[in-house]
């Protein structure tokens, strides 16, 4: 049996993309990955992310927005930044954690733009669905895709 790796998904507010990535990884890869998510700030859990993940059969409603400092004592093998801001401001991780950037669009910002143009609630949720599905596709490549980073 192979030892599980510790992966932390990092985003600005740990409210949407990193939460969806944690949810997908728990759902699809819990046999090989211990997964966590955090933000460089905490913004609470985005209801749009919760809704679209539930549509896909993954319940993240019990997650909470966590700050990166909560994981300072966890030996993280890989930090995966899922937004540009988190990647640019990613703190130092002791112990040889590898930093990998896999950026995804920001669903709340895209939904807000659509709302500003008079788009429906469903059109706004489609922004979340698109990113949810992209994150799932990425998570399906783990942990093998991380080996390429070594």
PDB file of N, CA, C and O in Angstrom, residues 90-148:
ATOM      1  N   UNK A  90       1.538  33.380  -2.196  1.00  0.00           N
ATOM      2  CA  UNK A  90       1.658  32.122  -1.462  1.00  0.00           C
ATOM      3  C   UNK A  90       2.769  32.228  -0.420  1.00  0.00           C
ATOM      4  O   UNK A  90       3.899  32.583  -0.746  1.00  0.00           O
ATOM      5  N   UNK A  91       2.440  31.916   0.827  1.00  0.00           N
ATOM      6  CA  UNK A  91       3.467  31.976   1.864  1.00  0.00           C
ATOM      7  C   UNK A  91       4.459  30.827   1.732  1.00  0.00           C
ATOM      8  O   UNK A  91       4.225  29.856   1.018  1.00  0.00           O
ATOM      9  N   UNK A  92       5.541  30.928   2.464  1.00  0.00           N
ATOM     10  CA  UNK A  92       6.557  29.885   2.493  1.00  0.00           C
ATOM     11  C   UNK A  92       6.044  28.713   3.320  1.00  0.00           C
ATOM     12  O   UNK A  92       5.460  28.888   4.373  1.00  0.00           O
ATOM     13  N   UNK A  93       6.260  27.510   2.821  1.00  0.00           N
ATOM     14  CA  UNK A  93       5.902  26.294   3.546  1.00  0.00           C
ATOM     15  C   UNK A  93       7.177  25.548   3.886  1.00  0.00           C
ATOM     16  O   UNK A  93       7.924  25.169   2.998  1.00  0.00           O
ATOM     17  N   UNK A  94       7.421  25.335   5.176  1.00  0.00           N
ATOM     18  CA  UNK A  94       8.628  24.601   5.564  1.00  0.00           C
ATOM     19  C   UNK A  94       8.507  23.125   5.207  1.00  0.00           C
ATOM     20  O   UNK A  94       7.417  22.616   4.981  1.00  0.00           O
ATOM     21  N   UNK A  95       9.631  22.460   5.176  1.00  0.00           N
ATOM     22  CA  UNK A  95       9.616  21.014   4.992  1.00  0.00           C
ATOM     23  C   UNK A  95       9.557  20.551   3.560  1.00  0.00           C
ATOM     24  O   UNK A  95       9.222  19.408   3.293  1.00  0.00           O
ATOM     25  N   UNK A  96       9.836  21.404   2.627  1.00  0.00           N
ATOM     26  CA  UNK A  96       9.919  20.960   1.244  1.00  0.00           C
ATOM     27  C   UNK A  96       8.602  20.812   0.515  1.00  0.00           C
ATOM     28  O   UNK A  96       8.514  20.063  -0.457  1.00  0.00           O
ATOM     29  N   UNK A  97       7.559  21.499   0.956  1.00  0.00           N
ATOM     30  CA  UNK A  97       6.291  21.457   0.224  1.00  0.00           C
ATOM     31  C   UNK A  97       6.502  21.998  -1.178  1.00  0.00           C
ATOM     32  O   UNK A  97       7.150  23.024  -1.363  1.00  0.00           O
ATOM     33  N   UNK A  98       5.965  21.305  -2.135  1.00  0.00           N
ATOM     34  CA  UNK A  98       6.048  21.762  -3.526  1.00  0.00           C
ATOM     35  C   UNK A  98       4.816  22.622  -3.815  1.00  0.00           C
ATOM     36  O   UNK A  98       3.707  22.267  -3.447  1.00  0.00           O
ATOM     37  N   UNK A  99       5.033  23.747  -4.480  1.00  0.00           N
ATOM     38  CA  UNK A  99       3.953  24.660  -4.847  1.00  0.00           C
ATOM     39  C   UNK A  99       3.642  24.430  -6.322  1.00  0.00           C
ATOM     40  O   UNK A  99       4.528  24.477  -7.174  1.00  0.00           O
ATOM     41  N   UNK A 100       2.385  24.159  -6.606  1.00  0.00           N
ATOM     42  CA  UNK A 100       1.917  23.913  -7.971  1.00  0.00           C
ATOM     43  C   UNK A 100       0.772  24.887  -8.226  1.00  0.00           C
ATOM     44  O   UNK A 100      -0.134  25.013  -7.402  1.00  0.00           O
ATOM     45  N   UNK A 101       0.806  25.564  -9.365  1.00  0.00           N
ATOM     46  CA  UNK A 101      -0.287  26.478  -9.700  1.00  0.00           C
ATOM     47  C   UNK A 101      -1.143  25.878 -10.810  1.00  0.00           C
ATOM     48  O   UNK A 101      -0.636  25.521 -11.880  1.00  0.00           O
ATOM     49  N   UNK A 102      -2.429  25.759 -10.517  1.00  0.00           N
ATOM     50  CA  UNK A 102      -3.418  25.325 -11.500  1.00  0.00           C
ATOM     51  C   UNK A 102      -4.574  26.311 -11.368  1.00  0.00           C
ATOM     52  O   UNK A 102      -5.461  26.134 -10.538  1.00  0.00           O
ATOM     53  N   UNK A 103      -4.529  27.372 -12.158  1.00  0.00           N
ATOM     54  CA  UNK A 103      -5.528  28.430 -12.025  1.00  0.00           C
ATOM     55  C   UNK A 103      -6.855  28.092 -12.669  1.00  0.00           C
ATOM     56  O   UNK A 103      -6.907  27.460 -13.725  1.00  0.00           O
ATOM     57  N   UNK A 104      -7.913  28.497 -11.998  1.00  0.00           N
ATOM     58  CA  UNK A 104      -9.277  28.356 -12.512  1.00  0.00           C
ATOM     59  C   UNK A 104      -9.945  29.724 -12.453  1.00  0.00           C
ATOM     60  O   UNK A 104      -9.632  30.546 -11.592  1.00  0.00           O
ATOM     61  N   UNK A 105     -10.883  29.958 -13.372  1.00  0.00           N
ATOM     62  CA  UNK A 105     -11.643  31.207 -13.360  1.00  0.00           C
ATOM     63  C   UNK A 105     -12.366  31.362 -12.030  1.00  0.00           C
ATOM     64  O   UNK A 105     -12.644  30.379 -11.338  1.00  0.00           O
ATOM     65  N   UNK A 106     -12.727  32.595 -11.695  1.00  0.00           N
ATOM     66  CA  UNK A 106     -13.395  32.934 -10.446  1.00  0.00           C
ATOM     67  C   UNK A 106     -14.911  32.941 -10.653  1.00  0.00           C
ATOM     68  O   UNK A 106     -15.459  33.903 -11.202  1.00  0.00           O
ATOM     69  N   UNK A 107     -15.616  31.878 -10.237  1.00  0.00           N
ATOM     70  CA  UNK A 107     -17.059  31.805 -10.480  1.00  0.00           C
ATOM     71  C   UNK A 107     -17.863  32.970  -9.901  1.00  0.00           C
ATOM     72  O   UNK A 107     -18.739  33.500 -10.599  1.00  0.00           O
ATOM     73  N   UNK A 108     -17.610  33.415  -8.659  1.00  0.00           N
ATOM     74  CA  UNK A 108     -18.409  34.541  -8.162  1.00  0.00           C
ATOM     75  C   UNK A 108     -18.238  35.807  -9.002  1.00  0.00           C
ATOM     76  O   UNK A 108     -19.209  36.529  -9.242  1.00  0.00           O
ATOM     77  N   UNK A 109     -17.017  36.061  -9.445  1.00  0.00           N
ATOM     78  CA  UNK A 109     -16.798  37.249 -10.272  1.00  0.00           C
ATOM     79  C   UNK A 109     -17.505  37.105 -11.621  1.00  0.00           C
ATOM     80  O   UNK A 109     -18.156  38.039 -12.105  1.00  0.00           O
ATOM     81  N   UNK A 110     -17.410  35.928 -12.235  1.00  0.00           N
ATOM     82  CA  UNK A 110     -18.091  35.709 -13.516  1.00  0.00           C
ATOM     83  C   UNK A 110     -19.601  35.832 -13.347  1.00  0.00           C
ATOM     84  O   UNK A 110     -20.276  36.426 -14.190  1.00  0.00           O
ATOM     85  N   UNK A 111     -20.141  35.267 -12.250  1.00  0.00           N
ATOM     86  CA  UNK A 111     -21.587  35.335 -12.000  1.00  0.00           C
ATOM     87  C   UNK A 111     -22.030  36.776 -11.787  1.00  0.00           C
ATOM     88  O   UNK A 111     -23.106  37.184 -12.257  1.00  0.00           O
ATOM     89  N   UNK A 112     -21.202  37.553 -11.099  1.00  0.00           N
ATOM     90  CA  UNK A 112     -21.521  38.958 -10.860  1.00  0.00           C
ATOM     91  C   UNK A 112     -21.565  39.727 -12.181  1.00  0.00           C
ATOM     92  O   UNK A 112     -22.439  40.575 -12.383  1.00  0.00           O
ATOM     93  N   UNK A 113     -20.645  39.430 -13.085  1.00  0.00           N
ATOM     94  CA  UNK A 113     -20.648  40.082 -14.396  1.00  0.00           C
ATOM     95  C   UNK A 113     -21.913  39.733 -15.169  1.00  0.00           C
ATOM     96  O   UNK A 113     -22.519  40.594 -15.804  1.00  0.00           O
ATOM     97  N   UNK A 114     -22.321  38.477 -15.102  1.00  0.00           N
ATOM     98  CA  UNK A 114     -23.542  38.052 -15.790  1.00  0.00           C
ATOM     99  C   UNK A 114     -24.771  38.717 -15.168  1.00  0.00           C
ATOM    100  O   UNK A 114     -25.678  39.164 -15.874  1.00  0.00           O
ATOM    101  N   UNK A 115     -24.793  38.810 -13.838  1.00  0.00           N
ATOM    102  CA  UNK A 115     -25.907  39.471 -13.155  1.00  0.00           C
ATOM    103  C   UNK A 115     -25.995  40.933 -13.570  1.00  0.00           C
ATOM    104  O   UNK A 115     -27.093  41.464 -13.775  1.00  0.00           O
ATOM    105  N   UNK A 116     -24.836  41.575 -13.718  1.00  0.00           N
ATOM    106  CA  UNK A 116     -24.794  42.971 -14.131  1.00  0.00           C
ATOM    107  C   UNK A 116     -25.347  43.203 -15.524  1.00  0.00           C
ATOM    108  O   UNK A 116     -25.774  44.304 -15.861  1.00  0.00           O
ATOM    109  N   UNK A 117     -25.337  42.141 -16.323  1.00  0.00           N
ATOM    110  CA  UNK A 117     -25.883  42.223 -17.684  1.00  0.00           C
ATOM    111  C   UNK A 117     -27.315  41.699 -17.733  1.00  0.00           C
ATOM    112  O   UNK A 117     -27.854  41.460 -18.812  1.00  0.00           O
ATOM    113  N   UNK A 118     -27.898  41.467 -16.546  1.00  0.00           N
ATOM    114  CA  UNK A 118     -29.289  40.997 -16.493  1.00  0.00           C
ATOM    115  C   UNK A 118     -29.445  39.492 -16.607  1.00  0.00           C
ATOM    116  O   UNK A 118     -30.548  39.001 -16.836  1.00  0.00           O
ATOM    117  N   UNK A 119     -28.364  38.752 -16.451  1.00  0.00           N
ATOM    118  CA  UNK A 119     -28.424  37.296 -16.551  1.00  0.00           C
ATOM    119  C   UNK A 119     -29.207  36.669 -15.416  1.00  0.00           C
ATOM    120  O   UNK A 119     -29.249  37.191 -14.303  1.00  0.00           O
ATOM    121  N   UNK A 120     -29.813  35.550 -15.698  1.00  0.00           N
ATOM    122  CA  UNK A 120     -30.643  34.846 -14.715  1.00  0.00           C
ATOM    123  C   UNK A 120     -29.782  34.157 -13.651  1.00  0.00           C
ATOM    124  O   UNK A 120     -28.572  33.996 -13.811  1.00  0.00           O
ATOM    125  N   UNK A 121     -30.440  33.730 -12.588  1.00  0.00           N
ATOM    126  CA  UNK A 121     -29.753  32.973 -11.548  1.00  0.00           C
ATOM    127  C   UNK A 121     -29.142  31.696 -12.088  1.00  0.00           C
ATOM    128  O   UNK A 121     -28.050  31.298 -11.681  1.00  0.00           O
ATOM    129  N   UNK A 122     -29.836  31.032 -13.001  1.00  0.00           N
ATOM    130  CA  UNK A 122     -29.295  29.805 -13.604  1.00  0.00           C
ATOM    131  C   UNK A 122     -28.060  30.100 -14.433  1.00  0.00           C
ATOM    132  O   UNK A 122     -27.095  29.340 -14.417  1.00  0.00           O
ATOM    133  N   UNK A 123     -28.078  31.197 -15.168  1.00  0.00           N
ATOM    134  CA  UNK A 123     -26.896  31.584 -15.947  1.00  0.00           C
ATOM    135  C   UNK A 123     -25.714  31.874 -15.025  1.00  0.00           C
ATOM    136  O   UNK A 123     -24.577  31.537 -15.348  1.00  0.00           O
ATOM    137  N   UNK A 124     -26.013  32.463 -13.867  1.00  0.00           N
ATOM    138  CA  UNK A 124     -24.960  32.733 -12.899  1.00  0.00           C
ATOM    139  C   UNK A 124     -24.412  31.418 -12.331  1.00  0.00           C
ATOM    140  O   UNK A 124     -23.201  31.250 -12.202  1.00  0.00           O
ATOM    141  N   UNK A 125     -25.302  30.476 -12.016  1.00  0.00           N
ATOM    142  CA  UNK A 125     -24.850  29.179 -11.500  1.00  0.00           C
ATOM    143  C   UNK A 125     -24.049  28.407 -12.540  1.00  0.00           C
ATOM    144  O   UNK A 125     -23.178  27.610 -12.190  1.00  0.00           O
ATOM    145  N   UNK A 126     -24.328  28.647 -13.817  1.00  0.00           N
ATOM    146  CA  UNK A 126     -23.549  27.978 -14.868  1.00  0.00           C
ATOM    147  C   UNK A 126     -22.062  28.316 -14.765  1.00  0.00           C
ATOM    148  O   UNK A 126     -21.212  27.489 -15.113  1.00  0.00           O
ATOM    149  N   UNK A 127     -21.729  29.505 -14.266  1.00  0.00           N
ATOM    150  CA  UNK A 127     -20.325  29.873 -14.047  1.00  0.00           C
ATOM    151  C   UNK A 127     -19.693  28.925 -13.035  1.00  0.00           C
ATOM    152  O   UNK A 127     -18.574  28.448 -13.221  1.00  0.00           O
ATOM    153  N   UNK A 128     -20.425  28.654 -11.967  1.00  0.00           N
ATOM    154  CA  UNK A 128     -19.941  27.738 -10.935  1.00  0.00           C
ATOM    155  C   UNK A 128     -19.847  26.312 -11.485  1.00  0.00           C
ATOM    156  O   UNK A 128     -18.892  25.595 -11.190  1.00  0.00           O
ATOM    157  N   UNK A 129     -20.837  25.910 -12.264  1.00  0.00           N
ATOM    158  CA  UNK A 129     -20.839  24.551 -12.834  1.00  0.00           C
ATOM    159  C   UNK A 129     -19.641  24.326 -13.758  1.00  0.00           C
ATOM    160  O   UNK A 129     -19.014  23.268 -13.730  1.00  0.00           O
ATOM    161  N   UNK A 130     -19.347  25.328 -14.568  1.00  0.00           N
ATOM    162  CA  UNK A 130     -18.221  25.213 -15.497  1.00  0.00           C
ATOM    163  C   UNK A 130     -16.914  24.986 -14.735  1.00  0.00           C
ATOM    164  O   UNK A 130     -16.151  24.063 -15.047  1.00  0.00           O
ATOM    165  N   UNK A 131     -16.668  25.785 -13.717  1.00  0.00           N
ATOM    166  CA  UNK A 131     -15.438  25.666 -12.949  1.00  0.00           C
ATOM    167  C   UNK A 131     -15.448  24.379 -12.125  1.00  0.00           C
ATOM    168  O   UNK A 131     -14.430  23.697 -12.014  1.00  0.00           O
ATOM    169  N   UNK A 132     -16.608  24.016 -11.566  1.00  0.00           N
ATOM    170  CA  UNK A 132     -16.733  22.747 -10.833  1.00  0.00           C
ATOM    171  C   UNK A 132     -16.267  21.584 -11.705  1.00  0.00           C
ATOM    172  O   UNK A 132     -15.498  20.732 -11.265  1.00  0.00           O
ATOM    173  N   UNK A 133     -16.728  21.567 -12.945  1.00  0.00           N
ATOM    174  CA  UNK A 133     -16.382  20.469 -13.850  1.00  0.00           C
ATOM    175  C   UNK A 133     -14.907  20.495 -14.243  1.00  0.00           C
ATOM    176  O   UNK A 133     -14.276  19.448 -14.386  1.00  0.00           O
ATOM    177  N   UNK A 134     -14.344  21.686 -14.405  1.00  0.00           N
ATOM    178  CA  UNK A 134     -12.913  21.798 -14.709  1.00  0.00           C
ATOM    179  C   UNK A 134     -12.069  21.301 -13.539  1.00  0.00           C
ATOM    180  O   UNK A 134     -11.076  20.609 -13.739  1.00  0.00           O
ATOM    181  N   UNK A 135     -12.491  21.645 -12.331  1.00  0.00           N
ATOM    182  CA  UNK A 135     -11.762  21.191 -11.146  1.00  0.00           C
ATOM    183  C   UNK A 135     -11.853  19.673 -11.037  1.00  0.00           C
ATOM    184  O   UNK A 135     -10.856  19.002 -10.741  1.00  0.00           O
ATOM    185  N   UNK A 136     -13.024  19.117 -11.287  1.00  0.00           N
ATOM    186  CA  UNK A 136     -13.176  17.654 -11.241  1.00  0.00           C
ATOM    187  C   UNK A 136     -12.212  16.996 -12.227  1.00  0.00           C
ATOM    188  O   UNK A 136     -11.539  16.014 -11.881  1.00  0.00           O
ATOM    189  N   UNK A 137     -12.146  17.519 -13.449  1.00  0.00           N
ATOM    190  CA  UNK A 137     -11.245  16.949 -14.449  1.00  0.00           C
ATOM    191  C   UNK A 137      -9.803  16.976 -13.964  1.00  0.00           C
ATOM    192  O   UNK A 137      -9.055  16.026 -14.166  1.00  0.00           O
ATOM    193  N   UNK A 138      -9.406  18.061 -13.315  1.00  0.00           N
ATOM    194  CA  UNK A 138      -8.043  18.144 -12.788  1.00  0.00           C
ATOM    195  C   UNK A 138      -7.830  17.127 -11.670  1.00  0.00           C
ATOM    196  O   UNK A 138      -6.842  16.394 -11.660  1.00  0.00           O
ATOM    197  N   UNK A 139      -8.748  17.076 -10.729  1.00  0.00           N
ATOM    198  CA  UNK A 139      -8.615  16.168  -9.582  1.00  0.00           C
ATOM    199  C   UNK A 139      -8.527  14.717 -10.055  1.00  0.00           C
ATOM    200  O   UNK A 139      -7.789  13.921  -9.470  1.00  0.00           O
ATOM    201  N   UNK A 140      -9.224  14.384 -11.124  1.00  0.00           N
ATOM    202  CA  UNK A 140      -9.174  13.015 -11.653  1.00  0.00           C
ATOM    203  C   UNK A 140      -7.759  12.631 -12.090  1.00  0.00           C
ATOM    204  O   UNK A 140      -7.434  11.458 -12.160  1.00  0.00           O
ATOM    205  N   UNK A 141      -6.895  13.609 -12.359  1.00  0.00           N
ATOM    206  CA  UNK A 141      -5.513  13.319 -12.782  1.00  0.00           C
ATOM    207  C   UNK A 141      -4.567  13.108 -11.593  1.00  0.00           C
ATOM    208  O   UNK A 141      -3.407  12.759 -11.795  1.00  0.00           O
ATOM    209  N   UNK A 142      -5.056  13.351 -10.392  1.00  0.00           N
ATOM    210  CA  UNK A 142      -4.216  13.251  -9.191  1.00  0.00           C
ATOM    211  C   UNK A 142      -4.161  11.820  -8.673  1.00  0.00           C
ATOM    212  O   UNK A 142      -5.104  11.066  -8.864  1.00  0.00           O
ATOM    213  N   UNK A 143      -3.122  11.409  -8.009  1.00  0.00           N
ATOM    214  CA  UNK A 143      -1.906  12.150  -7.704  1.00  0.00           C
ATOM    215  C   UNK A 143      -0.866  12.090  -8.806  1.00  0.00           C
ATOM    216  O   UNK A 143       0.177  12.724  -8.718  1.00  0.00           O
ATOM    217  N   UNK A 144      -1.144  11.344  -9.855  1.00  0.00           N
ATOM    218  CA  UNK A 144      -0.151  11.141 -10.925  1.00  0.00           C
ATOM    219  C   UNK A 144       0.335  12.464 -11.524  1.00  0.00           C
ATOM    220  O   UNK A 144       1.538  12.606 -11.804  1.00  0.00           O
ATOM    221  N   UNK A 145      -0.547  13.420 -11.716  1.00  0.00           N
ATOM    222  CA  UNK A 145      -0.151  14.710 -12.310  1.00  0.00           C
ATOM    223  C   UNK A 145       0.861  15.447 -11.431  1.00  0.00           C
ATOM    224  O   UNK A 145       1.685  16.212 -11.934  1.00  0.00           O
ATOM    225  N   UNK A 146       0.820  15.188 -10.138  1.00  0.00           N
ATOM    226  CA  UNK A 146       1.765  15.851  -9.233  1.00  0.00           C
ATOM    227  C   UNK A 146       3.162  15.282  -9.366  1.00  0.00           C
ATOM    228  O   UNK A 146       4.141  15.975  -9.153  1.00  0.00           O
ATOM    229  N   UNK A 147       3.258  14.018  -9.730  1.00  0.00           N
ATOM    230  CA  UNK A 147       4.576  13.375  -9.900  1.00  0.00           C
ATOM    231  C   UNK A 147       5.383  14.083 -10.995  1.00  0.00           C
ATOM    232  O   UNK A 147       6.606  14.145 -10.926  1.00  0.00           O
ATOM    233  N   UNK A 148       4.692  14.638 -11.958  1.00  0.00           N
ATOM    234  CA  UNK A 148       5.350  15.374 -13.035  1.00  0.00           C
ATOM    235  C   UNK A 148       6.027  16.621 -12.486  1.00  0.00           C
ATOM    236  O   UNK A 148       7.018  17.102 -13.019  1.00  0.00           O
TER     237      UNK A 148
END
